[in-house]
């Protein structure tokens, strides 16, 4: 029988909470699994107090070495579990969307950290117009 | 109902004919209301008295005096500010000429209640001198500081006194002392005379305010300013300024009050042998076995400790050394805690995604124990129900992360 790494929904109505479990594929969703690898809380938490530019975050608890072991012996992660496992490098990402998104996030943070971009662009604009290419064209890709 | 017409600052008696009943609000002549069968009597005694009050004594309350409370209790029956000097009254009367025709014949009452039945008389005196200084700088006929009488918003309730709130300057000073200078909350509490809880709240709220400013959010500053203008406030005495040399800060509230524990609300008579040494620790245990003695439950046991050392005859140098040792121990504990939190944070793996970060925490599945039911384990347990509806499980958060 196929062993899968998947999520088991616990929590309340409108307040989901998942156990990341290793279970036989044909058993019921919330039945007792072979092993509980961790938890995933999908409701985003606000940034910590004192963190002015912090982003909201989602908490995942995971026994990483056990997850590696189960993947190594052939357990098949579900799509959602795959997405979570690929974030910490246990698996190759199934879709490259996340990777691209990560790059965009990084670029955005870098762009925000530049002081007064309006000033810089206003100074540059004449030179750019002369070369015939608008500012910021190269970033969209 | 027709919309109320707000008159300008021009006194009503100028606009209306003085011989006629002085009424600002226009009332169309109607014999009956749309929704009611009873006829609307146009001029009743009460209505006339109401408008008399509005245009007479009540007029002073319409525009609050800056830097003062705007309570009914501060004025006498004729609308005179009780605590004001004649010079101030005259100036004010000059500003609002004509409206106070009946006011002029009146004599001003002297300030009656000068610190009667006020337990914190010293504090009030300190506040008053502070404000009196300000008044002297402003000029001879400036408004004197508020007395106890003026802090009664409800004239019929003589026992209700409006309590002062922290001024903006004092709040900023508390925040700077804790955040910039790294003073502990209890130290700041002692220095400023503000309770521990309030210092904590001030620091948290100030931090939030600064975060909001940094994020470019708009603050309700006009609202806060308007409210603070009309409340008694505890001013900040800046010790760095030359004119405040040797002045003590104004205490906002008593800081070392013993909180009443529920276990101590009963009256107890405990027979004790004369030979027995019955201390406060024993007294605490007599109420409840888990109750700490009063010495440990007060917010500032270190103040008692300092007084003890003083009473035991230690020299200044020795006391200073002891205090510094205590401070160093406290700071070491704080630094250790911070380092632990930092290490915990560094152990987390953060993966930024489009809208939020995914924060991964590594843990060992062994924590769940052999029975797989240990509460230390991560995740929802299998085989027994969730206990949140059981008796004695507190669901209200008992702690706020700040």
Short mmCIF file of C-alpha atoms in Angstrom, two decimals:
data_model
loop_
_atom_site.label_atom_id
_atom_site.label_comp_id
_atom_site.label_asym_id
_atom_site.label_seq_id
_atom_site.Cartn_x
_atom_site.Cartn_y
_atom_site.Cartn_z
CA UNK A 1 0.00 0.00 0.00
CA UNK A 2 1.21 3.47 -0.80
CA UNK A 3 2.51 5.53 2.09
CA UNK A 4 1.73 9.21 1.76
CA UNK A 5 2.81 12.37 3.50
CA UNK A 6 -0.34 14.47 3.75
CA UNK A 7 -2.28 16.88 5.88
CA UNK A 8 -5.00 15.91 8.35
CA UNK A 9 -7.43 18.67 9.13
CA UNK A 10 -8.08 19.38 12.77
CA UNK A 11 -9.09 22.62 14.41
CA UNK A 12 -12.51 24.20 14.48
CA UNK A 13 -15.00 25.52 12.01
CA UNK A 14 -13.38 28.44 10.14
CA UNK A 15 -10.18 27.86 12.13
CA UNK A 16 -8.32 25.11 10.31
CA UNK A 17 -5.23 23.50 11.70
CA UNK A 18 -3.39 20.63 10.09
CA UNK A 19 -1.25 17.78 11.29
CA UNK A 20 1.38 16.82 8.74
CA UNK A 21 1.17 13.04 8.89
CA UNK A 22 2.63 9.92 7.30
CA UNK A 23 -0.23 7.52 6.62
CA UNK A 24 -1.34 4.77 4.30
CA UNK A 25 -3.03 6.29 1.30
CA UNK A 26 -6.31 4.44 1.69
CA UNK A 27 -6.96 5.28 5.31
CA UNK A 28 -9.36 8.00 6.36
CA UNK A 29 -8.13 11.56 6.57
CA UNK A 30 -8.19 11.90 10.35
CA UNK A 31 -7.51 8.28 11.25
CA UNK A 32 -4.50 7.44 13.33
CA UNK A 33 -1.43 7.83 11.11
CA UNK A 34 1.86 5.99 11.09
CA UNK A 35 3.58 9.07 12.37
CA UNK A 36 2.84 12.75 13.01
CA UNK A 37 5.60 14.69 11.32
CA UNK A 38 4.46 18.11 12.41
CA UNK A 39 1.78 20.76 12.14
CA UNK A 40 0.78 23.50 9.73
CA UNK A 41 -1.32 26.47 10.86
CA UNK A 42 -2.67 28.13 7.70
CA UNK A 43 -4.06 31.25 9.37
CA UNK A 44 -1.49 34.03 8.99
CA UNK A 45 -0.21 35.64 12.19
CA UNK A 46 0.46 39.38 12.34
CA UNK A 47 4.10 40.50 12.50
CA UNK A 48 5.68 40.41 15.93
CA UNK A 49 5.35 43.54 18.07
CA UNK A 50 8.28 45.88 17.58
CA UNK A 51 8.81 44.62 14.06
CA UNK A 52 7.92 47.72 12.09
CA UNK A 53 8.41 46.39 8.60
CA UNK A 54 7.61 42.78 9.44
CA UNK A 55 5.43 40.62 7.27
CA UNK A 56 2.64 38.32 8.38
CA UNK A 57 3.73 34.76 8.85
CA UNK A 58 2.43 31.20 8.97
CA UNK A 59 3.74 28.70 11.42
CA UNK A 60 4.94 25.27 10.37
CA UNK A 61 6.43 22.79 12.82
CA UNK A 62 8.18 19.90 11.21
CA UNK A 63 10.58 17.14 12.20
CA UNK A 64 12.84 17.72 9.23
CA UNK A 65 15.05 14.63 9.62
CA UNK A 66 12.04 12.31 9.85
CA UNK A 67 10.50 13.99 6.81
CA UNK A 68 13.71 13.38 4.90
CA UNK A 69 13.69 9.75 5.97
CA UNK A 70 10.12 9.15 4.83
CA UNK A 71 10.75 10.81 1.49
CA UNK A 72 13.90 8.70 1.19
CA UNK A 73 12.02 5.44 1.67
CA UNK A 74 9.44 6.35 -0.93
CA UNK A 75 6.59 8.07 0.84
CA UNK A 76 4.65 10.18 -1.65
CA UNK A 77 3.79 13.68 -0.51
CA UNK A 78 0.47 15.17 -1.51
CA UNK A 79 0.59 18.39 -3.53
CA UNK A 80 0.23 20.59 -0.45
CA UNK A 81 2.75 18.57 1.54
CA UNK A 82 5.10 18.74 -1.45
CA UNK A 83 4.81 22.49 -1.47
CA UNK A 84 5.71 22.68 2.22
CA UNK A 85 8.57 20.19 1.96
CA UNK A 86 10.02 21.93 -1.06
CA UNK A 87 10.20 25.20 0.85
CA UNK A 88 12.91 23.81 3.12
CA UNK A 89 14.70 21.97 0.34
CA UNK A 90 13.67 18.39 1.05
CA UNK A 91 12.18 18.07 -2.44
CA UNK A 92 12.50 19.87 -5.73
CA UNK A 93 9.56 22.23 -6.10
CA UNK A 94 6.74 20.69 -8.13
CA UNK A 95 5.85 23.99 -9.73
CA UNK A 96 8.28 26.81 -10.29
CA UNK A 97 5.74 29.43 -9.25
CA UNK A 98 7.06 29.55 -5.72
CA UNK A 99 10.60 30.04 -6.88
CA UNK A 100 9.58 32.93 -9.10
CA UNK A 101 7.52 34.40 -6.31
CA UNK A 102 10.48 34.20 -3.96
CA UNK A 103 12.57 36.12 -6.46
CA UNK A 104 9.89 38.77 -6.82
CA UNK A 105 9.62 39.13 -3.04
CA UNK A 106 13.37 39.51 -2.73
CA UNK A 107 13.47 42.08 -5.52
CA UNK A 108 10.63 44.01 -3.92
CA UNK A 109 12.34 44.12 -0.53
CA UNK A 110 15.56 45.23 -2.17
CA UNK A 111 13.73 47.93 -4.10
CA UNK A 112 12.06 49.19 -0.92
CA UNK A 113 15.37 49.45 0.92
CA UNK A 114 16.72 51.96 -1.62
CA UNK A 115 16.39 55.46 -0.21
CA UNK A 116 14.19 57.88 -2.16
CA UNK A 117 14.01 56.16 -5.55
CA UNK A 118 12.05 59.11 -6.94
CA UNK A 119 15.07 61.36 -6.55
CA UNK A 120 17.37 58.87 -8.19
CA UNK A 121 15.04 58.28 -11.13
CA UNK A 122 14.36 61.98 -11.63
CA UNK A 123 18.09 62.57 -11.91
CA UNK A 124 18.49 59.67 -14.25
CA UNK A 125 15.46 60.28 -16.42
CA UNK A 126 17.22 62.60 -18.85
CA UNK A 127 19.99 60.12 -19.49
CA UNK A 128 17.53 57.24 -19.90
CA UNK A 129 15.36 59.15 -22.31
CA UNK A 130 18.40 59.88 -24.38
CA UNK A 131 19.19 56.16 -24.60
CA UNK A 132 15.57 55.47 -25.53
CA UNK A 133 14.66 52.98 -22.80
CA UNK A 134 12.27 53.75 -19.94
CA UNK A 135 13.27 53.28 -16.30
CA UNK A 136 12.34 50.00 -14.63
CA UNK A 137 11.74 48.17 -17.89
CA UNK A 138 14.33 45.53 -17.16
CA UNK A 139 12.79 44.49 -13.82
CA UNK A 140 9.51 43.19 -15.18
CA UNK A 141 10.19 39.71 -16.36
CA UNK B 1 -36.87 68.43 13.47
CA UNK B 2 -35.28 71.32 11.62
CA UNK B 3 -31.50 71.37 11.57
CA UNK B 4 -29.88 73.29 14.34
CA UNK B 5 -28.40 76.55 13.24
CA UNK B 6 -25.02 77.10 14.77
CA UNK B 7 -24.49 80.74 15.49
CA UNK B 8 -21.09 82.30 15.12
CA UNK B 9 -19.05 83.63 18.00
CA UNK B 10 -20.97 86.84 17.89
CA UNK B 11 -23.07 86.96 21.05
CA UNK B 12 -26.69 86.15 20.56
CA UNK B 13 -27.98 89.16 22.39
CA UNK B 14 -26.45 91.30 19.68
CA UNK B 15 -28.12 89.44 16.90
CA UNK B 16 -31.45 88.92 18.61
CA UNK B 17 -33.56 91.70 19.99
CA UNK B 18 -32.71 91.91 23.70
CA UNK B 19 -36.27 92.80 24.76
CA UNK B 20 -37.61 89.64 23.25
CA UNK B 21 -36.82 86.24 24.68
CA UNK B 22 -33.24 85.50 23.69
CA UNK B 23 -33.37 82.33 21.67
CA UNK B 24 -30.70 81.29 19.23
CA UNK B 25 -32.27 78.23 17.81
CA UNK B 26 -34.92 78.98 15.28
CA UNK B 27 -38.23 77.34 15.96
CA UNK B 28 -40.80 77.41 13.21
CA UNK B 29 -44.26 78.05 14.56
CA UNK B 30 -46.08 74.82 14.57
CA UNK B 31 -49.17 73.88 16.43
CA UNK B 32 -48.56 70.17 16.36
CA UNK B 33 -45.81 67.73 15.55
CA UNK B 34 -46.04 65.40 12.61
CA UNK B 35 -45.85 62.29 14.71
CA UNK B 36 -47.78 63.44 17.74
CA UNK B 37 -51.34 64.46 18.49
CA UNK B 38 -50.47 66.66 21.44
CA UNK B 39 -50.07 70.29 20.64
CA UNK B 40 -46.61 71.78 20.89
CA UNK B 41 -46.61 74.61 23.34
CA UNK B 42 -44.31 77.23 22.05
CA UNK B 43 -43.13 79.02 25.13
CA UNK B 44 -43.02 77.19 28.40
CA UNK B 45 -41.26 78.26 31.55
CA UNK B 46 -38.86 75.39 31.28
CA UNK B 47 -38.06 76.14 27.70
CA UNK B 48 -37.47 79.76 28.55
CA UNK B 49 -35.22 78.81 31.43
CA UNK B 50 -33.36 76.44 29.19
CA UNK B 51 -32.61 79.15 26.67
CA UNK B 52 -31.76 81.55 29.44
CA UNK B 53 -29.19 79.12 30.68
CA UNK B 54 -27.88 78.44 27.21
CA UNK B 55 -27.33 82.09 26.52
CA UNK B 56 -26.25 83.04 30.01
CA UNK B 57 -24.20 80.76 32.25
CA UNK B 58 -24.01 77.94 29.72
CA UNK B 59 -22.29 80.10 27.15
CA UNK B 60 -18.97 79.81 28.96
CA UNK B 61 -18.99 76.06 28.49
CA UNK B 62 -19.40 76.25 24.75
CA UNK B 63 -15.82 77.16 23.97
CA UNK B 64 -13.43 75.37 26.34
CA UNK B 65 -10.60 77.42 27.83
CA UNK B 66 -7.32 76.05 26.46
CA UNK B 67 -5.26 74.09 28.97
CA UNK B 68 -8.11 73.67 31.40
CA UNK B 69 -10.93 71.27 32.14
CA UNK B 70 -14.37 72.28 30.95
CA UNK B 71 -16.51 71.06 33.81
CA UNK B 72 -19.76 72.48 35.15
CA UNK B 73 -18.33 72.46 38.67
CA UNK B 74 -15.75 75.10 37.81
CA UNK B 75 -18.44 77.75 37.23
CA UNK B 76 -20.88 79.31 39.64
CA UNK B 77 -24.61 79.73 38.99
CA UNK B 78 -24.07 82.86 36.99
CA UNK B 79 -21.49 81.42 34.68
CA UNK B 80 -18.41 82.94 36.32
CA UNK B 81 -15.27 80.88 36.49
CA UNK B 82 -14.89 80.50 40.24
CA UNK B 83 -11.13 80.26 40.38
CA UNK B 84 -10.40 83.11 37.99
CA UNK B 85 -8.92 86.37 39.23
CA UNK B 86 -10.86 89.62 38.61
CA UNK B 87 -8.32 90.65 35.99
CA UNK B 88 -8.86 87.50 34.01
CA UNK B 89 -12.60 87.82 34.30
CA UNK B 90 -12.43 91.36 33.02
CA UNK B 91 -10.35 90.37 30.06
CA UNK B 92 -12.70 87.55 29.25
CA UNK B 93 -15.67 89.88 29.64
CA UNK B 94 -14.00 92.30 27.26
CA UNK B 95 -13.74 89.56 24.70
CA UNK B 96 -17.40 88.65 24.93
CA UNK B 97 -18.90 92.05 25.36
CA UNK B 98 -22.56 92.48 25.84
CA UNK B 99 -23.44 88.92 26.55
CA UNK B 100 -22.78 89.06 30.23
CA UNK B 101 -25.10 91.87 31.25
CA UNK B 102 -26.33 90.15 34.35
CA UNK B 103 -22.87 88.87 35.07
CA UNK B 104 -21.26 92.19 35.86
CA UNK B 105 -23.06 92.96 39.06
CA UNK B 106 -22.03 89.71 40.55
CA UNK B 107 -19.20 89.36 42.96
CA UNK B 108 -16.85 86.55 42.51
CA UNK B 109 -16.84 83.84 45.05
CA UNK B 110 -13.58 83.15 46.80
CA UNK B 111 -11.99 79.81 46.37
CA UNK B 112 -13.62 77.70 49.02
CA UNK B 113 -12.21 74.26 49.14
CA UNK B 114 -8.48 74.72 49.43
CA UNK B 115 -7.33 71.17 49.89
CA UNK B 116 -10.04 69.97 52.21
CA UNK B 117 -10.34 66.21 52.62
CA UNK B 118 -7.60 65.65 50.06
CA UNK B 119 -5.26 62.86 51.05
CA UNK B 120 -2.69 63.69 48.42
CA UNK B 121 -2.48 67.30 49.40
CA UNK B 122 1.24 67.44 48.85
CA UNK B 123 0.84 66.25 45.31
CA UNK B 124 -1.89 68.72 44.58
CA UNK B 125 0.25 71.45 46.06
CA UNK B 126 3.12 70.45 43.83
CA UNK B 127 0.89 70.50 40.78
CA UNK B 128 -0.56 73.83 41.77
CA UNK B 129 2.83 75.45 42.26
CA UNK B 130 3.84 74.09 38.89
CA UNK B 131 0.85 75.64 37.24
CA UNK B 132 1.09 78.82 39.29
CA UNK B 133 4.61 79.32 37.97
CA UNK B 134 3.29 79.03 34.47
CA UNK B 135 0.55 81.49 35.28
CA UNK B 136 3.04 83.98 36.70
CA UNK B 137 5.05 83.83 33.54
CA UNK B 138 1.95 84.48 31.52
CA UNK B 139 1.05 87.64 33.40
CA UNK B 140 -0.70 88.98 36.48
CA UNK B 141 -4.26 88.35 35.39
CA UNK B 142 -3.57 84.85 34.10
CA UNK B 143 -5.81 81.94 34.93
CA UNK B 144 -4.85 80.32 38.26
CA UNK B 145 -4.42 76.54 38.40
CA UNK B 146 -7.36 74.24 38.92
CA UNK B 147 -8.48 73.44 42.43
CA UNK B 148 -10.22 70.34 43.71
CA UNK B 149 -13.53 72.07 43.05
CA UNK B 150 -12.76 72.44 39.38
CA UNK B 151 -12.10 68.76 38.91
CA UNK B 152 -15.70 67.77 39.61
CA UNK B 153 -17.47 67.14 36.32
CA UNK B 154 -20.79 66.35 38.00
CA UNK B 155 -21.86 69.13 40.36
CA UNK B 156 -24.32 66.95 42.23
CA UNK B 157 -21.77 64.22 42.85
CA UNK B 158 -19.33 65.86 45.21
CA UNK B 159 -17.27 62.74 45.67
CA UNK B 160 -16.37 62.21 42.04
CA UNK B 161 -13.12 63.83 41.09
CA UNK B 162 -11.63 63.65 37.65
CA UNK B 163 -8.28 61.89 37.87
CA UNK B 164 -5.29 63.20 35.96
CA UNK B 165 -3.89 61.32 32.96
CA UNK B 166 -0.30 61.24 31.73
CA UNK B 167 0.67 64.20 29.62
CA UNK B 168 2.19 63.70 26.20
CA UNK B 169 5.60 64.87 27.40
CA UNK B 170 5.62 62.49 30.33
CA UNK B 171 4.66 59.56 28.15
CA UNK B 172 7.45 60.33 25.72
CA UNK B 173 9.92 60.65 28.61
CA UNK B 174 8.88 57.26 30.02
CA UNK B 175 9.27 55.64 26.62
CA UNK B 176 12.70 57.16 26.08
CA UNK B 177 13.85 56.15 29.55
CA UNK B 178 12.89 52.52 28.98
CA UNK B 179 13.75 52.11 25.31
CA UNK B 180 16.74 54.38 24.81
CA UNK B 181 18.36 54.27 28.25
CA UNK B 182 17.45 50.64 28.84
CA UNK B 183 15.95 51.24 32.28
CA UNK B 184 13.81 48.42 33.65
CA UNK B 185 10.08 48.97 33.91
CA UNK B 186 10.20 48.99 37.70
CA UNK B 187 13.01 51.56 37.73
CA UNK B 188 11.09 53.84 35.38
CA UNK B 189 8.01 53.32 37.53
CA UNK B 190 9.87 54.52 40.64
CA UNK B 191 11.47 57.45 38.85
CA UNK B 192 8.30 58.82 37.31
CA UNK B 193 5.85 57.77 40.00
CA UNK B 194 3.74 55.77 37.56
CA UNK B 195 2.60 52.23 38.27
CA UNK B 196 4.36 49.26 36.67
CA UNK B 197 1.36 48.34 34.56
CA UNK B 198 0.96 51.86 33.26
CA UNK B 199 4.66 52.11 32.35
CA UNK B 200 4.33 48.86 30.41
CA UNK B 201 1.25 50.13 28.62
CA UNK B 202 2.88 53.47 27.80
CA UNK B 203 5.94 51.77 26.33
CA UNK B 204 3.86 49.39 24.22
CA UNK B 205 1.50 52.08 22.94
CA UNK B 206 4.30 54.53 22.22
CA UNK B 207 6.10 51.81 20.32
CA UNK B 208 2.97 51.15 18.30
CA UNK B 209 2.52 54.85 17.65
CA UNK B 210 6.07 55.12 16.34
CA UNK B 211 5.56 52.05 14.20
CA UNK B 212 2.44 53.59 12.72
CA UNK B 213 4.24 56.81 11.98
CA UNK B 214 7.04 54.85 10.32
CA UNK B 215 4.49 52.96 8.25
CA UNK B 216 2.86 56.21 7.22
CA UNK B 217 -0.48 55.57 8.93
CA UNK B 218 -2.48 58.59 9.97
CA UNK B 219 -2.98 59.12 13.68
CA UNK B 220 -6.07 60.62 15.31
CA UNK B 221 -3.89 63.41 16.67
CA UNK B 222 -6.57 66.15 16.73
CA UNK B 223 -8.83 63.90 18.74
CA UNK B 224 -6.12 63.03 21.24
CA UNK B 225 -5.14 66.68 21.54
CA UNK B 226 -8.72 67.79 22.12
CA UNK B 227 -9.28 65.17 24.80
CA UNK B 228 -5.99 65.88 26.54
CA UNK B 229 -6.76 69.59 26.51
CA UNK B 230 -9.89 68.98 28.51
CA UNK B 231 -8.52 66.51 31.05
CA UNK B 232 -6.30 67.19 34.03
CA UNK B 233 -2.82 65.91 33.18
CA UNK B 234 0.33 65.09 35.09
CA UNK B 235 3.03 67.31 33.61
CA UNK B 236 6.58 66.18 33.01
CA UNK B 237 9.25 67.92 35.04
CA UNK B 238 12.33 67.70 32.86
CA UNK B 239 15.32 67.49 35.22
CA UNK B 240 17.75 68.52 32.48
CA UNK B 241 16.34 72.02 32.24
CA UNK B 242 17.98 74.66 34.42
CA UNK B 243 14.72 75.95 35.92
CA UNK B 244 13.87 72.46 37.21
CA UNK B 245 17.09 72.15 39.23
CA UNK B 246 16.47 70.21 42.45
CA UNK B 247 12.80 69.58 41.69
CA UNK B 248 11.23 66.23 42.28
CA UNK B 249 9.10 64.68 39.56
CA UNK B 250 5.37 64.88 40.15
CA UNK B 251 4.02 61.53 41.27
CA UNK B 252 1.17 60.37 39.09
CA UNK B 253 -0.24 57.70 41.39
CA UNK B 254 0.74 55.56 44.36
CA UNK B 255 3.01 52.87 42.96
CA UNK B 256 3.54 50.43 45.79
CA UNK B 257 -0.01 49.46 46.71
CA UNK B 258 -0.61 45.89 47.77
CA UNK B 259 -3.03 44.28 45.33
CA UNK B 260 -5.99 42.66 47.07
CA UNK B 261 -5.85 38.94 46.54
CA UNK B 262 -9.16 37.07 46.47
CA UNK B 263 -7.94 34.77 49.23
CA UNK B 264 -7.45 37.69 51.61
CA UNK B 265 -10.98 39.02 51.33
CA UNK B 266 -12.22 36.88 54.20
CA UNK B 267 -11.76 37.85 57.79
CA UNK B 268 -9.67 35.38 59.71
CA UNK B 269 -9.10 34.84 63.40
CA UNK B 270 -6.12 32.56 63.83
CA UNK B 271 -5.23 31.54 67.38
CA UNK B 272 -1.49 31.56 67.75
CA UNK B 273 0.61 30.50 70.72
CA UNK B 274 2.36 33.41 72.39
CA UNK B 275 5.65 31.64 72.11
CA UNK B 276 5.32 31.33 68.37
CA UNK B 277 7.02 33.79 66.08
CA UNK B 278 4.17 34.67 63.71
CA UNK B 279 5.51 36.55 60.69
CA UNK B 280 3.94 37.92 57.54
CA UNK B 281 4.85 34.73 55.75
CA UNK B 282 2.75 32.81 58.25
CA UNK B 283 -0.06 35.33 57.85
CA UNK B 284 -0.03 34.75 54.10
CA UNK B 285 -0.16 31.00 54.66
CA UNK B 286 -3.03 31.38 57.08
CA UNK B 287 -5.15 32.77 54.27
CA UNK B 288 -4.07 30.36 51.61
CA UNK B 289 -1.23 27.89 51.47
CA UNK B 290 -0.08 29.14 48.09
CA UNK B 291 -0.41 32.83 48.94
CA UNK B 292 2.87 34.70 49.02
CA UNK B 293 3.54 37.09 51.89
CA UNK B 294 2.66 40.72 51.36
CA UNK B 295 6.35 41.61 51.11
CA UNK B 296 6.66 39.59 47.92
CA UNK B 297 3.37 40.65 46.40
CA UNK B 298 3.91 44.41 46.42
CA UNK B 299 5.00 45.86 43.06
CA UNK B 300 8.27 47.33 44.38
CA UNK B 301 9.90 45.15 47.02
CA UNK B 302 13.24 46.77 46.16
CA UNK B 303 12.08 50.05 47.71
CA UNK B 304 11.46 48.26 51.01
CA UNK B 305 14.86 46.62 50.68
CA UNK B 306 16.52 50.00 50.19
CA UNK B 307 14.78 51.39 53.27
CA UNK B 308 15.84 48.35 55.29
CA UNK B 309 19.44 48.90 54.31
CA UNK B 310 19.16 52.53 55.28
CA UNK B 311 17.66 51.63 58.64
CA UNK B 312 20.33 49.03 59.34
CA UNK B 313 22.90 51.81 59.33
CA UNK B 314 24.86 50.98 56.20
CA UNK B 315 26.89 53.81 54.77
CA UNK B 316 26.03 55.43 51.46
CA UNK B 317 28.92 53.70 49.70
CA UNK B 318 27.86 50.27 50.89
CA UNK B 319 24.26 50.83 49.93
CA UNK B 320 25.30 52.05 46.52
CA UNK B 321 27.44 48.98 46.04
CA UNK B 322 24.58 46.68 47.01
CA UNK B 323 22.17 48.49 44.68
CA UNK B 324 24.64 48.26 41.82
CA UNK B 325 25.08 44.55 42.43
CA UNK B 326 21.33 44.06 42.27
CA UNK B 327 21.10 46.10 39.10
CA UNK B 328 23.94 44.12 37.49
CA UNK B 329 22.24 40.83 38.40
CA UNK B 330 18.97 42.07 36.93
CA UNK B 331 20.65 43.19 33.74
CA UNK B 332 22.51 39.92 33.40
CA UNK B 333 19.24 38.03 33.73
CA UNK B 334 17.64 40.26 31.14
CA UNK B 335 20.56 39.85 28.72
CA UNK B 336 20.41 36.07 29.16
CA UNK B 337 16.72 36.05 28.37
CA UNK B 338 17.26 38.20 25.30
CA UNK B 339 20.07 35.96 24.09
CA UNK B 340 17.82 32.91 24.53
CA UNK B 341 15.04 34.54 22.50
CA UNK B 342 17.49 35.56 19.81
CA UNK B 343 18.89 32.03 19.57
CA UNK B 344 15.36 30.65 19.31
CA UNK B 345 14.58 33.10 16.55
CA UNK B 346 17.78 32.26 14.69
CA UNK B 347 16.90 28.55 14.77
CA UNK B 348 13.72 29.23 12.80
CA UNK B 349 13.84 28.90 9.05
CA UNK B 350 11.93 31.65 7.29
CA UNK B 351 10.81 31.22 3.71
CA UNK B 352 9.41 34.41 2.21
CA UNK B 353 6.46 33.89 -0.11
CA UNK B 354 4.30 36.34 -1.96
CA UNK B 355 1.99 37.41 0.88
CA UNK B 356 3.54 35.97 4.03
CA UNK B 357 6.56 34.22 5.40
CA UNK B 358 6.43 30.53 6.16
CA UNK B 359 8.28 29.98 9.40
CA UNK B 360 9.57 26.45 9.89
CA UNK B 361 10.44 25.20 13.32
CA UNK B 362 12.36 21.96 13.58
CA UNK B 363 11.40 19.63 16.38
CA UNK B 364 11.80 16.00 17.34
CA UNK B 365 8.86 13.64 17.12
CA UNK B 366 10.21 11.84 20.17
CA UNK B 367 8.64 14.56 22.33
CA UNK B 368 5.28 12.90 21.96
CA UNK B 369 6.44 10.06 24.20
CA UNK B 370 5.97 6.31 24.10
CA UNK B 371 2.22 6.45 24.63
CA UNK B 372 2.03 9.04 21.83
CA UNK B 373 -0.24 11.06 24.07
CA UNK B 374 2.13 13.41 25.83
CA UNK B 375 1.01 17.02 25.78
CA UNK B 376 4.58 18.10 25.00
CA UNK B 377 4.24 16.57 21.53
CA UNK B 378 3.41 18.71 18.55
CA UNK B 379 0.02 18.58 16.86
CA UNK B 380 -3.43 17.40 17.73
CA UNK B 381 -3.40 14.15 19.63
CA UNK B 382 -5.30 11.07 18.57
CA UNK B 383 -7.58 9.10 20.80
CA UNK B 384 -8.76 11.63 23.29
CA UNK B 385 -11.01 14.64 22.92
CA UNK B 386 -9.96 18.24 22.99
CA UNK B 387 -10.18 19.54 26.51
CA UNK B 388 -11.16 23.12 25.88
CA UNK B 389 -14.68 22.60 27.21
CA UNK B 390 -13.51 20.99 30.41
CA UNK B 391 -13.82 22.87 33.67
CA UNK B 392 -10.91 25.00 34.71
CA UNK B 393 -9.43 25.55 31.25
CA UNK B 394 -8.93 29.27 30.81
CA UNK B 395 -9.53 30.28 27.21
CA UNK B 396 -9.03 33.99 27.69
CA UNK B 397 -5.42 34.80 26.84
CA UNK B 398 -3.56 35.41 30.08
CA UNK B 399 -0.52 36.93 28.39
CA UNK B 400 0.01 39.45 25.64
CA UNK B 401 3.19 39.36 23.62
CA UNK B 402 4.70 42.81 23.57
#
